[in-house]
Short mmCIF file of C-alpha atoms in Angstrom, two decimals:
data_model
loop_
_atom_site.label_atom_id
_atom_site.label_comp_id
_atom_site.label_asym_id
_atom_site.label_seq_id
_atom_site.Cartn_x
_atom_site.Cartn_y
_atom_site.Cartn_z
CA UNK N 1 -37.53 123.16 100.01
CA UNK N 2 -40.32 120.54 98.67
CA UNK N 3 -43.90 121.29 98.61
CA UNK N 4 -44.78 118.07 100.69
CA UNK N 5 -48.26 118.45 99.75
CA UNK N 6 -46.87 118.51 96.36
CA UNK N 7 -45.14 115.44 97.10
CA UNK N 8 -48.32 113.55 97.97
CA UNK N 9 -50.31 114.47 95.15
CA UNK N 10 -47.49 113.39 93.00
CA UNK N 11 -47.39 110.12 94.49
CA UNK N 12 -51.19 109.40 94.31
CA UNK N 13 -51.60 110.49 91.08
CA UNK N 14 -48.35 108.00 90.38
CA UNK N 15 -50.52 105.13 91.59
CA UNK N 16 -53.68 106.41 90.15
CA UNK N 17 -55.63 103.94 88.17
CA UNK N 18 -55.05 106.03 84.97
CA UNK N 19 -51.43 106.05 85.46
CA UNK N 20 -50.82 101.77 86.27
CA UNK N 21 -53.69 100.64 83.99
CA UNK N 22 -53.37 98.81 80.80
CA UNK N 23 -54.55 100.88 77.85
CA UNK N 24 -57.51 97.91 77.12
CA UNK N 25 -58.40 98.16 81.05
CA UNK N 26 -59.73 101.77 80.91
CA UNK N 27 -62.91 102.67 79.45
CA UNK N 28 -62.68 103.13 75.77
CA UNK N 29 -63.50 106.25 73.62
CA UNK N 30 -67.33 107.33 71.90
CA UNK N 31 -70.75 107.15 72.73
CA UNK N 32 -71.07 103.88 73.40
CA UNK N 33 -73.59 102.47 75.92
CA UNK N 34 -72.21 98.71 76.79
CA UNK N 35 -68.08 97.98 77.12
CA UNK N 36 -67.69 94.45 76.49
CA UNK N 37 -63.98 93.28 78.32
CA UNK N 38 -63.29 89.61 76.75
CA UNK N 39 -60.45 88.68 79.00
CA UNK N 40 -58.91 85.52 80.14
CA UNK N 41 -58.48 84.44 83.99
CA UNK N 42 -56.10 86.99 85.71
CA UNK N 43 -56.69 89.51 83.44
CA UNK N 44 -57.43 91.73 86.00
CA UNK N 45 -61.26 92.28 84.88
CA UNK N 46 -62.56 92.74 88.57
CA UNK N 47 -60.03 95.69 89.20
CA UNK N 48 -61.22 97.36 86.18
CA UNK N 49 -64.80 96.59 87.05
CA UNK N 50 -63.78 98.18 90.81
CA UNK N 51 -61.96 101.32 89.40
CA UNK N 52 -64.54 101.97 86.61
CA UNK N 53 -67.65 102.12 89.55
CA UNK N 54 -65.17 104.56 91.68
CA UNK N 55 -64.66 106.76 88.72
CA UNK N 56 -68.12 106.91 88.02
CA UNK N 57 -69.23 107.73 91.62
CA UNK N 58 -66.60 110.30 92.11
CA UNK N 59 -67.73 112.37 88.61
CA UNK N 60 -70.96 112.15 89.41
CA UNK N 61 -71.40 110.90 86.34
CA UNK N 62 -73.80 108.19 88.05
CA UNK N 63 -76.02 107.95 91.40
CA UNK N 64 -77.39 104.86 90.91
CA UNK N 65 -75.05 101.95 89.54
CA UNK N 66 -75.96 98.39 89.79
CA UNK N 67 -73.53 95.99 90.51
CA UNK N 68 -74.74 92.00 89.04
CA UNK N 69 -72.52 88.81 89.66
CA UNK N 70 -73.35 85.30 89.14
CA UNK N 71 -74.35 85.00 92.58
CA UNK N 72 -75.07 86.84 96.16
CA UNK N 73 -71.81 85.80 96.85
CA UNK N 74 -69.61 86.72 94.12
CA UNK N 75 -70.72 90.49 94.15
CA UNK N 76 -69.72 90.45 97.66
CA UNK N 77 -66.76 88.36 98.23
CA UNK N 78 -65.60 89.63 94.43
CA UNK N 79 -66.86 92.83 93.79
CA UNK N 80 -67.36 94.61 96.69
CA UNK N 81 -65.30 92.69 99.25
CA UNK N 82 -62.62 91.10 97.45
CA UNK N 83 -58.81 92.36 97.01
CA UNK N 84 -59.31 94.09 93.90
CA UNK N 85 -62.68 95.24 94.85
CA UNK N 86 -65.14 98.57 95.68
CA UNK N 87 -63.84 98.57 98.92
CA UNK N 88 -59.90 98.12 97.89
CA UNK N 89 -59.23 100.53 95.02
CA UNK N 90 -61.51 103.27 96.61
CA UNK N 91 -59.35 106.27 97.53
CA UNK N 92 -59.36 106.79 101.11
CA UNK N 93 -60.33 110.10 100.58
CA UNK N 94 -63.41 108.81 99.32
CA UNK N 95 -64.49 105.85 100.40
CA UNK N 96 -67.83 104.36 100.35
CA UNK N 97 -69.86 103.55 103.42
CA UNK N 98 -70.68 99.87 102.91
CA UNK N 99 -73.85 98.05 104.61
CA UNK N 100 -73.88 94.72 104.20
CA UNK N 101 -77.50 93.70 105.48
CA UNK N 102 -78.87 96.21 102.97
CA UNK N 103 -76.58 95.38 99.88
CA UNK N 104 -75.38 98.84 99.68
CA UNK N 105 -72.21 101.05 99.16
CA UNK N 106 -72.71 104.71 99.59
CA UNK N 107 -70.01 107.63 98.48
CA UNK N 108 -69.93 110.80 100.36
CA UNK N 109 -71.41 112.48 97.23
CA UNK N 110 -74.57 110.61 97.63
CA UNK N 111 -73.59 107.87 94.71
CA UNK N 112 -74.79 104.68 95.76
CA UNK N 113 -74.37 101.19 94.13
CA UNK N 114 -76.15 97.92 94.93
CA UNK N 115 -75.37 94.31 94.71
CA UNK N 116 -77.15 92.09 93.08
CA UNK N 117 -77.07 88.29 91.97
CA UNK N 118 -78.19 86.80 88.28
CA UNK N 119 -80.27 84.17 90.03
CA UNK N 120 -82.42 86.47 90.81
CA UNK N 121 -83.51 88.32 88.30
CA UNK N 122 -87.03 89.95 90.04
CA UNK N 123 -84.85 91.67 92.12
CA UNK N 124 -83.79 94.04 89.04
CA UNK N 125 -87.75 94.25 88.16
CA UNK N 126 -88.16 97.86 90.07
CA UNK N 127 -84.69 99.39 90.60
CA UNK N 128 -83.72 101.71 87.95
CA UNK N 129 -79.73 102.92 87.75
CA UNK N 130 -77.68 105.09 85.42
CA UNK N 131 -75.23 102.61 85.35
CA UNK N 132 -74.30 99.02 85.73
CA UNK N 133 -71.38 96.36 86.18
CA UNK N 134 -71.56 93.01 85.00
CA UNK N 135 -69.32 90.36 86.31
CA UNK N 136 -68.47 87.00 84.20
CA UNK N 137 -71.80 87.17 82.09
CA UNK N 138 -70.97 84.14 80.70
CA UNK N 139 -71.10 82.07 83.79
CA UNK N 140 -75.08 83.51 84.86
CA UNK N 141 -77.40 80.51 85.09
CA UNK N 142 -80.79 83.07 84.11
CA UNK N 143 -80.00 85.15 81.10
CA UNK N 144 -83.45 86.63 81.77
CA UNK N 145 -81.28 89.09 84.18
CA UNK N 146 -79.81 90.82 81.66
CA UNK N 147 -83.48 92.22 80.27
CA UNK N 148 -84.24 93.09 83.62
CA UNK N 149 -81.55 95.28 84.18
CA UNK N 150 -81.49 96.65 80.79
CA UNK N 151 -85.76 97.76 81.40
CA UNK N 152 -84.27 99.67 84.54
CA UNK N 153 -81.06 101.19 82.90
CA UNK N 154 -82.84 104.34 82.17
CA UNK N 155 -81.65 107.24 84.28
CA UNK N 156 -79.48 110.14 83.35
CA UNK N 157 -78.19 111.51 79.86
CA UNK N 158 -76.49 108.67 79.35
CA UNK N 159 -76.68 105.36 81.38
CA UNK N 160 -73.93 102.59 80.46
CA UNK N 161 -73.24 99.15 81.09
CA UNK N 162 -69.52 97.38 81.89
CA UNK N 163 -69.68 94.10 81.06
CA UNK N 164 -66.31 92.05 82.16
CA UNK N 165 -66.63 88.53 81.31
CA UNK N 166 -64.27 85.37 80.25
CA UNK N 167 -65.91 83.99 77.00
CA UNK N 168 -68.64 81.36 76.55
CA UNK N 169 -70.43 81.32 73.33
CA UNK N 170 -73.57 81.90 75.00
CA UNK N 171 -76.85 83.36 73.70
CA UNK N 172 -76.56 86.64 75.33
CA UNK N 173 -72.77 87.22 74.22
CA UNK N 174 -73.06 86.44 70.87
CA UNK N 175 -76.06 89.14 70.76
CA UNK N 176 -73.46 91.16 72.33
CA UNK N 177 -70.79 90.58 69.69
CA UNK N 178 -73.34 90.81 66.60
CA UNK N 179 -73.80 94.71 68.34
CA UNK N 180 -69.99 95.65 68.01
CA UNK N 181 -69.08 98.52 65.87
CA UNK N 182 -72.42 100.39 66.92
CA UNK N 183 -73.56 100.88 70.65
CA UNK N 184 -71.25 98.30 71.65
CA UNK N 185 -67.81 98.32 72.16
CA UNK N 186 -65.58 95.30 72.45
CA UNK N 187 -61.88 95.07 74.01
CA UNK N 188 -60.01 91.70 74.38
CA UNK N 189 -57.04 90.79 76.77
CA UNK N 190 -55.27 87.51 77.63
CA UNK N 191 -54.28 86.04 81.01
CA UNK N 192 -50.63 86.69 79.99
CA UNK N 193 -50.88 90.57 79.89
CA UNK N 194 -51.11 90.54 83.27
CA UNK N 195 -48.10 88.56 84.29
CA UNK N 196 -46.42 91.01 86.22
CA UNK N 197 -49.16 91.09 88.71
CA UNK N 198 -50.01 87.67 89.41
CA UNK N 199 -48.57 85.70 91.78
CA UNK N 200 -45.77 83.24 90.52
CA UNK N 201 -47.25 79.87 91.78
CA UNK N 202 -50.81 81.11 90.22
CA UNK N 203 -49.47 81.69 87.12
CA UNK N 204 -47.47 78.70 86.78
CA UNK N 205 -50.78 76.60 87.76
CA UNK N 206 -52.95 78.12 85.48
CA UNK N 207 -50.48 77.66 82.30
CA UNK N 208 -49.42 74.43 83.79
CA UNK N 209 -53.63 73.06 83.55
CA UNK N 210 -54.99 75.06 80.56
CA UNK N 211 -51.95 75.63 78.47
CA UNK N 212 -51.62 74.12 74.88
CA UNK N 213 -55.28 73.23 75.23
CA UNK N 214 -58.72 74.31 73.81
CA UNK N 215 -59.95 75.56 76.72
CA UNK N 216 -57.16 77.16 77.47
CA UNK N 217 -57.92 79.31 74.35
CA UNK N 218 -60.58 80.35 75.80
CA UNK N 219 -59.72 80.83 80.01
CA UNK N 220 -56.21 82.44 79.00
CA UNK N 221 -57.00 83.78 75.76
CA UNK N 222 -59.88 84.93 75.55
CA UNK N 223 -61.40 83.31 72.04
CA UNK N 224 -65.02 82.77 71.79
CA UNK N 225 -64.80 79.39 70.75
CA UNK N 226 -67.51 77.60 69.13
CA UNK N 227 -69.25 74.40 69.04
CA UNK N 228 -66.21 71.34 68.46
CA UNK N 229 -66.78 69.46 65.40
CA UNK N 230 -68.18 66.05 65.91
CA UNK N 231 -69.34 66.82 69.99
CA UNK N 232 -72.13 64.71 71.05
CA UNK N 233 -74.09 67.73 71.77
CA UNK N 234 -74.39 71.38 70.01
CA UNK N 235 -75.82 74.90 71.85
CA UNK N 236 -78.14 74.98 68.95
CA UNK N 237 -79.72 72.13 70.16
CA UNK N 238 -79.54 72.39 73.80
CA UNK N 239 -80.95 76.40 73.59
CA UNK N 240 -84.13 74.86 71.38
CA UNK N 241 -85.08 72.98 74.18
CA UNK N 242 -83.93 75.39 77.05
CA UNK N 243 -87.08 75.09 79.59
CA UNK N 244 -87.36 78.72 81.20
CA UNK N 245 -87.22 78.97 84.97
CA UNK N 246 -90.19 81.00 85.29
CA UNK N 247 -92.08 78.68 83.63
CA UNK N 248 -93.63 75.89 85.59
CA UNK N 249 -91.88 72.30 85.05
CA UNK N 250 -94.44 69.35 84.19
CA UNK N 251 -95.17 67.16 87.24
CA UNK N 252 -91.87 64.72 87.43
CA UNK N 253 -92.75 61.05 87.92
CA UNK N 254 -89.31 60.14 89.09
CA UNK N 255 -86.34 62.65 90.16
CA UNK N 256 -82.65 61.26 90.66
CA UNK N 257 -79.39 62.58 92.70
CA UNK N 258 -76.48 61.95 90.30
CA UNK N 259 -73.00 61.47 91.32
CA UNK N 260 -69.49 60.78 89.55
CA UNK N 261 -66.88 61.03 92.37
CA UNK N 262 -63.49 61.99 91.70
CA UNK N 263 -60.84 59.59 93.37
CA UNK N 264 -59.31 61.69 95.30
CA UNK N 265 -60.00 66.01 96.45
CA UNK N 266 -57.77 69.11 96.67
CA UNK N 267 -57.01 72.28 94.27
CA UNK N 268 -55.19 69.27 91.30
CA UNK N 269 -58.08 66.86 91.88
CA UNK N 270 -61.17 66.47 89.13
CA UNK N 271 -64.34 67.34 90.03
CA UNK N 272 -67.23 65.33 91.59
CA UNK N 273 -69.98 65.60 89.53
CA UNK N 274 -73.33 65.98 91.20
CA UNK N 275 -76.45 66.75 88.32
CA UNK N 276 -80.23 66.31 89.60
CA UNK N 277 -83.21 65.55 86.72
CA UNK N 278 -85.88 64.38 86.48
CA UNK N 279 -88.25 63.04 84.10
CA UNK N 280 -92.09 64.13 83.23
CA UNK N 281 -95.30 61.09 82.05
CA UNK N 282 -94.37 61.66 78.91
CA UNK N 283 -90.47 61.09 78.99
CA UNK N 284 -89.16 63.93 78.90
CA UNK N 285 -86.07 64.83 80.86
CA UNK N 286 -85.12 68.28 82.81
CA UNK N 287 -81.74 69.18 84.27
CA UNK N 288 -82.75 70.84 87.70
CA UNK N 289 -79.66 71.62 89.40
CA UNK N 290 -75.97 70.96 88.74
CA UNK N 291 -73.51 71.19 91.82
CA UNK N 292 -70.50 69.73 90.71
CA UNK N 293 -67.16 70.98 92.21
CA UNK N 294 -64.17 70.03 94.19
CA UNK N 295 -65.46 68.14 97.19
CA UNK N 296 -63.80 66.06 100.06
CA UNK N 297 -65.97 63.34 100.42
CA UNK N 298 -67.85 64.36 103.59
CA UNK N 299 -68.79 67.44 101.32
CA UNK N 300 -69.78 65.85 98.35
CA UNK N 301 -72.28 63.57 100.61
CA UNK N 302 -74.00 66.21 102.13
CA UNK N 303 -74.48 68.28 98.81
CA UNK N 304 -76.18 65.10 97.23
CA UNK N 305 -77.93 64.74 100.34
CA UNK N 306 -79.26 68.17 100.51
CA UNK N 307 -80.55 67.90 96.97
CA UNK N 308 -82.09 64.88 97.02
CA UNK N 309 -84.09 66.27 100.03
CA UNK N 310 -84.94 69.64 98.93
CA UNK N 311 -85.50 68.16 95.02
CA UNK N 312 -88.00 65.03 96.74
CA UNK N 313 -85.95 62.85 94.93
CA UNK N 314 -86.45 59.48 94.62
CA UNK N 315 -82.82 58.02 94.89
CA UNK N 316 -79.58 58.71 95.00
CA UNK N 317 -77.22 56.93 91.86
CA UNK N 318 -73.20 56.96 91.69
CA UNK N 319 -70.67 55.26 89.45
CA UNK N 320 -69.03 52.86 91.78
CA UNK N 321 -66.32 51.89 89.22
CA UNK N 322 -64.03 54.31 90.68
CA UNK N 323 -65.22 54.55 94.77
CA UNK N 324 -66.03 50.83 95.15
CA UNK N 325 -68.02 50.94 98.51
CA UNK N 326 -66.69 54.04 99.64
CA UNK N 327 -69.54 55.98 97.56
CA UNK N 328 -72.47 54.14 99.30
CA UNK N 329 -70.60 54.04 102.85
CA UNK N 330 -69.75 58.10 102.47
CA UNK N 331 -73.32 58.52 102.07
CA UNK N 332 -74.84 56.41 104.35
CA UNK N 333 -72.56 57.85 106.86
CA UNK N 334 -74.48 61.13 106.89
CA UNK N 335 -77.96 59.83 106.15
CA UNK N 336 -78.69 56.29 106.67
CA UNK N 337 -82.18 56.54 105.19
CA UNK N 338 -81.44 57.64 101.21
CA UNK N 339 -82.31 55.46 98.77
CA UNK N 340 -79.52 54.60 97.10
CA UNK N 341 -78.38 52.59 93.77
CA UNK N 342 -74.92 51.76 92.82
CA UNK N 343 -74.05 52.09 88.81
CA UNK N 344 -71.42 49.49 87.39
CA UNK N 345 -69.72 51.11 84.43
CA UNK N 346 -69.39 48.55 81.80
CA UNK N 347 -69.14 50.53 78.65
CA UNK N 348 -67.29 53.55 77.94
CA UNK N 349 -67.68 56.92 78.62
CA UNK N 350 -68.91 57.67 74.69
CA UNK N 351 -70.62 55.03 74.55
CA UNK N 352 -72.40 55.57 77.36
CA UNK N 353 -73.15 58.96 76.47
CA UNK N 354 -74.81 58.44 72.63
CA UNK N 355 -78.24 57.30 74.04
CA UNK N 356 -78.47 60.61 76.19
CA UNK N 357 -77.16 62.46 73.47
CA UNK N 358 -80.19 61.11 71.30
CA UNK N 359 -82.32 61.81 73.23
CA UNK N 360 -81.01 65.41 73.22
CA UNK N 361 -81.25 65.52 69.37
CA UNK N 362 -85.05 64.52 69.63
CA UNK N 363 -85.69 67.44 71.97
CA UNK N 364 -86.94 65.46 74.57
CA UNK N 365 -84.17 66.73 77.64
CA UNK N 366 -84.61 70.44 78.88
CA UNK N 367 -82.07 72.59 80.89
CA UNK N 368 -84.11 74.26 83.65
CA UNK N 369 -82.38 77.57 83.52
CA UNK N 370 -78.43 77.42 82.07
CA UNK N 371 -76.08 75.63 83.29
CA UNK N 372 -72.75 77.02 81.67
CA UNK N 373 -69.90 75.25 82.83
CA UNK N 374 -71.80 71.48 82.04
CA UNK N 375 -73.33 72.62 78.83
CA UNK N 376 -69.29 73.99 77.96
CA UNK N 377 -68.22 70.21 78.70
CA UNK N 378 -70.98 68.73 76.95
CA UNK N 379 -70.23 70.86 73.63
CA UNK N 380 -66.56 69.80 73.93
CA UNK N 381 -67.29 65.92 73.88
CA UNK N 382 -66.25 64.37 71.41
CA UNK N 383 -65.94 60.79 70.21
CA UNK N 384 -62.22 60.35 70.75
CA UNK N 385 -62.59 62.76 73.85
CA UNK N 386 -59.26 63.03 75.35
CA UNK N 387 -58.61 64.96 78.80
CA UNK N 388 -55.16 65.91 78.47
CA UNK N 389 -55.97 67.69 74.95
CA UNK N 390 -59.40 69.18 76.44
CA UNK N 391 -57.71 70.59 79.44
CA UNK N 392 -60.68 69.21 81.89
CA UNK N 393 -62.30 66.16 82.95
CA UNK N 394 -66.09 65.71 81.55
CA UNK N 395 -67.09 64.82 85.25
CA UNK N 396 -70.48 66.68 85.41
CA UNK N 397 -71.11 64.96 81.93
CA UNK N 398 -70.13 62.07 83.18
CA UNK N 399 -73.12 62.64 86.49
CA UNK N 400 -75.61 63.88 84.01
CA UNK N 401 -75.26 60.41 81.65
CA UNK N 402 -75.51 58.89 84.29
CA UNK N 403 -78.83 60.67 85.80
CA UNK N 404 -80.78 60.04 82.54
CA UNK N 405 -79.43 56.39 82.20
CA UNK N 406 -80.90 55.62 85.36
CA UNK N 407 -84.05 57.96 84.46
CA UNK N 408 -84.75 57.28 80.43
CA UNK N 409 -82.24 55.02 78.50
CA UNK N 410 -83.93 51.33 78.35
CA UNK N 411 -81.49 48.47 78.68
CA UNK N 412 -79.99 46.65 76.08
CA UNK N 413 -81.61 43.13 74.98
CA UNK N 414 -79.26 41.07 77.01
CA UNK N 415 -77.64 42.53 78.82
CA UNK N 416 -77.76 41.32 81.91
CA UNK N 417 -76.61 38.12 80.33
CA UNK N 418 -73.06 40.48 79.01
CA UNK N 419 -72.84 41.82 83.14
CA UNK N 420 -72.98 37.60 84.37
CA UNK N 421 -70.40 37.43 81.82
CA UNK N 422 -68.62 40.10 83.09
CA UNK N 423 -68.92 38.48 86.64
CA UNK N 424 -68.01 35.30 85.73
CA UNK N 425 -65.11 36.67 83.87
CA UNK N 426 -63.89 38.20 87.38
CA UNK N 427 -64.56 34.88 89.23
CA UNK N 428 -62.39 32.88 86.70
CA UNK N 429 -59.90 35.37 86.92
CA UNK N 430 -59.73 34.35 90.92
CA UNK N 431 -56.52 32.40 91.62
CA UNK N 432 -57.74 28.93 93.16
CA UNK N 433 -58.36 28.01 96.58
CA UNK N 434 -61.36 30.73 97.27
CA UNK N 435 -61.74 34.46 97.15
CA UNK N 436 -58.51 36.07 97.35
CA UNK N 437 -58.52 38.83 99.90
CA UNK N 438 -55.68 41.44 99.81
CA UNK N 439 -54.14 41.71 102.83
CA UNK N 440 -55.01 44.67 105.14
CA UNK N 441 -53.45 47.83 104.89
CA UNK N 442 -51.39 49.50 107.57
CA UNK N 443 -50.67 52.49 105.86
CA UNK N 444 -52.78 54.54 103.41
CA UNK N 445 -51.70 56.27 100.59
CA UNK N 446 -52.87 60.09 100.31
CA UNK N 447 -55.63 60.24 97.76
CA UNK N 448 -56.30 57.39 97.56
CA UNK N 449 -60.26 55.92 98.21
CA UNK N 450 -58.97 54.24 100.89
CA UNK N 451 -57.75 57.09 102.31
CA UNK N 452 -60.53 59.50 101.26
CA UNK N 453 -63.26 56.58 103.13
CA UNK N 454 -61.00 57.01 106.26
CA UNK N 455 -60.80 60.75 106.37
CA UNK N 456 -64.61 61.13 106.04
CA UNK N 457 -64.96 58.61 108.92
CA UNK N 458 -62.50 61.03 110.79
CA UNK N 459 -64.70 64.10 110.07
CA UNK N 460 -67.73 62.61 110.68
CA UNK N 461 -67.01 61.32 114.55
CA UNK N 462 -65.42 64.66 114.87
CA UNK N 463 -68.62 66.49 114.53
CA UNK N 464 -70.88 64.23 116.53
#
């Protein structure tokens, strides 16, 4: 007869993390004292991040592990919370208590692990751990964070570090890399590896956008690509004049709300750009905040509107090439009192974007902190930028050109003369007999501005 205790054990240790895992998705061999996981999206990075902090609980090989996201909220919703999170993969034979209010799992041993985020880097000034988890290093706006955790990595025989990351050619990874082959070790995985596991419709998405691209070399791949040859900007360039958040920014003469609003929203849509700078007496520019994402309308308003409050801006600026009227009407549905100032594209995107870039090159525009997902579209733009190559739309580029046109690029001579030719250009183009006026629409096409303008006007009455 079957031992059905026997018969249990066999199964668990049958679905054991050891026993499903991918030989580059458990922890590697030697003395080493940070693992560096290079892996594309859907590698399955936060599973191995999850399984590696239950291990290490459970041997007592560490009683004090730190767990660091990007934000609060990812090392909750991801980390701790999330399906392939703490809480998920933990045995239920030894689960951790988790409290919420207090950041804090703790494992019947007496192991305990705290969240906490990368924007706040003071918060890792006191705490000291014998080991730590760090989730998409690439994407953390302070790299100060990293020191401060590394000044309270200092407990036990042996404290290590797991850092799980998709690639960015940042400062702090390349220090990383430069370490491998002594206390660092390095293991690299691709979005593909993982196929099995991933949902059908996820994986065809994610091929379907980044596939055949350069950027899908590096969110499916996993390459560390570096600057592109001929971008407008260069990392180089854009570290030198890095201003540090701890350090106090200049007093700002004028401070500007920057928008570039996609036409339409949902999962396939671009994103709306939203970048707030400002600029000091002596014309120098600082990036301040970047909150560009996929936004409905409604969304995107109140974001802009939020920032320009809590930043004392002095006005709000869009590209109304693309939203006509909607842009001003979305906003003035929500706050009738921004100043506002519509932006007429009449030049390309490029050429739009040489005068900021300039001004770049003369060291005379500072990132407040890191930004990592603009400053990766702004070392990807290129002269003959094309979006179906690049695998993205440069829409927060777009909103930061457009925030330091308004802020520090002087006019051309003449031309206002070359926009009343533009006008008059329009106005010829009129067929006779007076403005023509298309008739009105009974139905709306989904996506469309016409459509987005109405479903904001929807949303808005619904809430008041």
């Amino acid at each position: 007869m079957a031992n059905p205790v026997a018969a249990q054990l066999a199964d668990a240790l049958a679905g054991s993390w050891p026993a499903i895992a991918r030989p580059n998705q458990l922890p590697p061999a030697g003395d080493w004292q940070v693992w560096l996981l290079l892996a594309g999206r859907g590698f399955g990075k936060t599973r191995t991040l999850a399984e590696w902090v239950c291990h290490q609980a459970a041997a007592g090989q560490a009683g004090r592990i730190a767990l660091v996201a990007a934000t609060a909220a990812d090392a909750r919703d991801v980390l701790v919370e999330g399906q392939s999170g703490i809480l998920a993969v933990a045995p239920p034979w030894f689960r951790p208590v988790y409290e919420p209010s207090k950041r804090r799992l703790t494992w019947p041993n007496g192991a305990i692990a705290t969240t906490f985020s990368a924007e706040e880097p003071e918060r890792l000034r006191g705490p000291q751990h014998d080991a730590a988890v760090c989730d998409e290093l690439g994407s953390w706006s302070r790299p100060e964070t990293w020191d401060m955790l590394q000044f309270g990595l200092r407990l036990g025989r042996h404290p290590r570090c797991l850092v799980a990351t998709t690639p960015r050619p940042t400062r702090l990874i390349r220090e990383l890399l430069a370490r491998e082959g002594g206390d660092v070790i390095v293991t690299r995985g691709s979005t593909y590896e993982n196929r099995a596991n991933l949902a059908p419709g996820f994986f065809a998405q994610i091929i379907r956008k980044y596939e055949g691209t350069r950027l899908g070399r590096q969110e499916l791949n996993a390459e560390l690509l570096d600057d592109v040859p001929g971008a407008l900007w260069s990392r180089a360039r854009i570290e030198e004049a890095r201003w540090p958040v701890h350090k106090q920014v200049p007093d700002l003469v004028r401070i500007a709300v920057a928008i570039d609003p996609a036409a339409s929203s949902g999962e396939e849509a671009d994103e709306t750009g939203i970048v707030v700078a400002g600029k000091d007496a002596n014309g120098h520019g600082y990036v301040l905040a970047d909150q560009s994402g996929r936004h409905p309308p409604t969304e995107w308003a109140r974001i802009a509107i939020r920032l320009y409050q809590s930043h004392k801006a002095d006005r709000i600026v869009a590209e109304v090439n693309n939203g006509g009227e909607m842009v001003e009407a979305t906003i003035r549905m929500i706050d009738r009192n921004v100043s506002f100032s519509a932006l007429r594209a009449t030049r390309g995107k490029v050429i739009r974007a040489e005068p900021v870039a300039a001004l770049y090159e003369q060291g005379k525009i500072h990132h407040v902190g890191g930004f990592p997902t603009l400053e990766d579209q702004m070392c990807q733009f290129v002269s003959d930028f094309d979006r179906a190559r690049a695998g993205f739309s440069p829409d927060r580029v777009d909103a930061l050109v457009w925030a330091f046109t308004d802020l520090l690029v002087e006019g051309l001579p003449n031309e206002g003369y070359y926009e009343w030719l533009r006008q008059k250009a329009e106005e010829y183009s009129k067929p006779p007999g007076g403005d023509f006026e298309p008739p009105p629409k009974t139905v709306l096409a989904p996506g469309s501005v016409e459509w987005a303008l109405e479903q904001a006007k929807k949303e808005l009455e619904r809430h008041q």
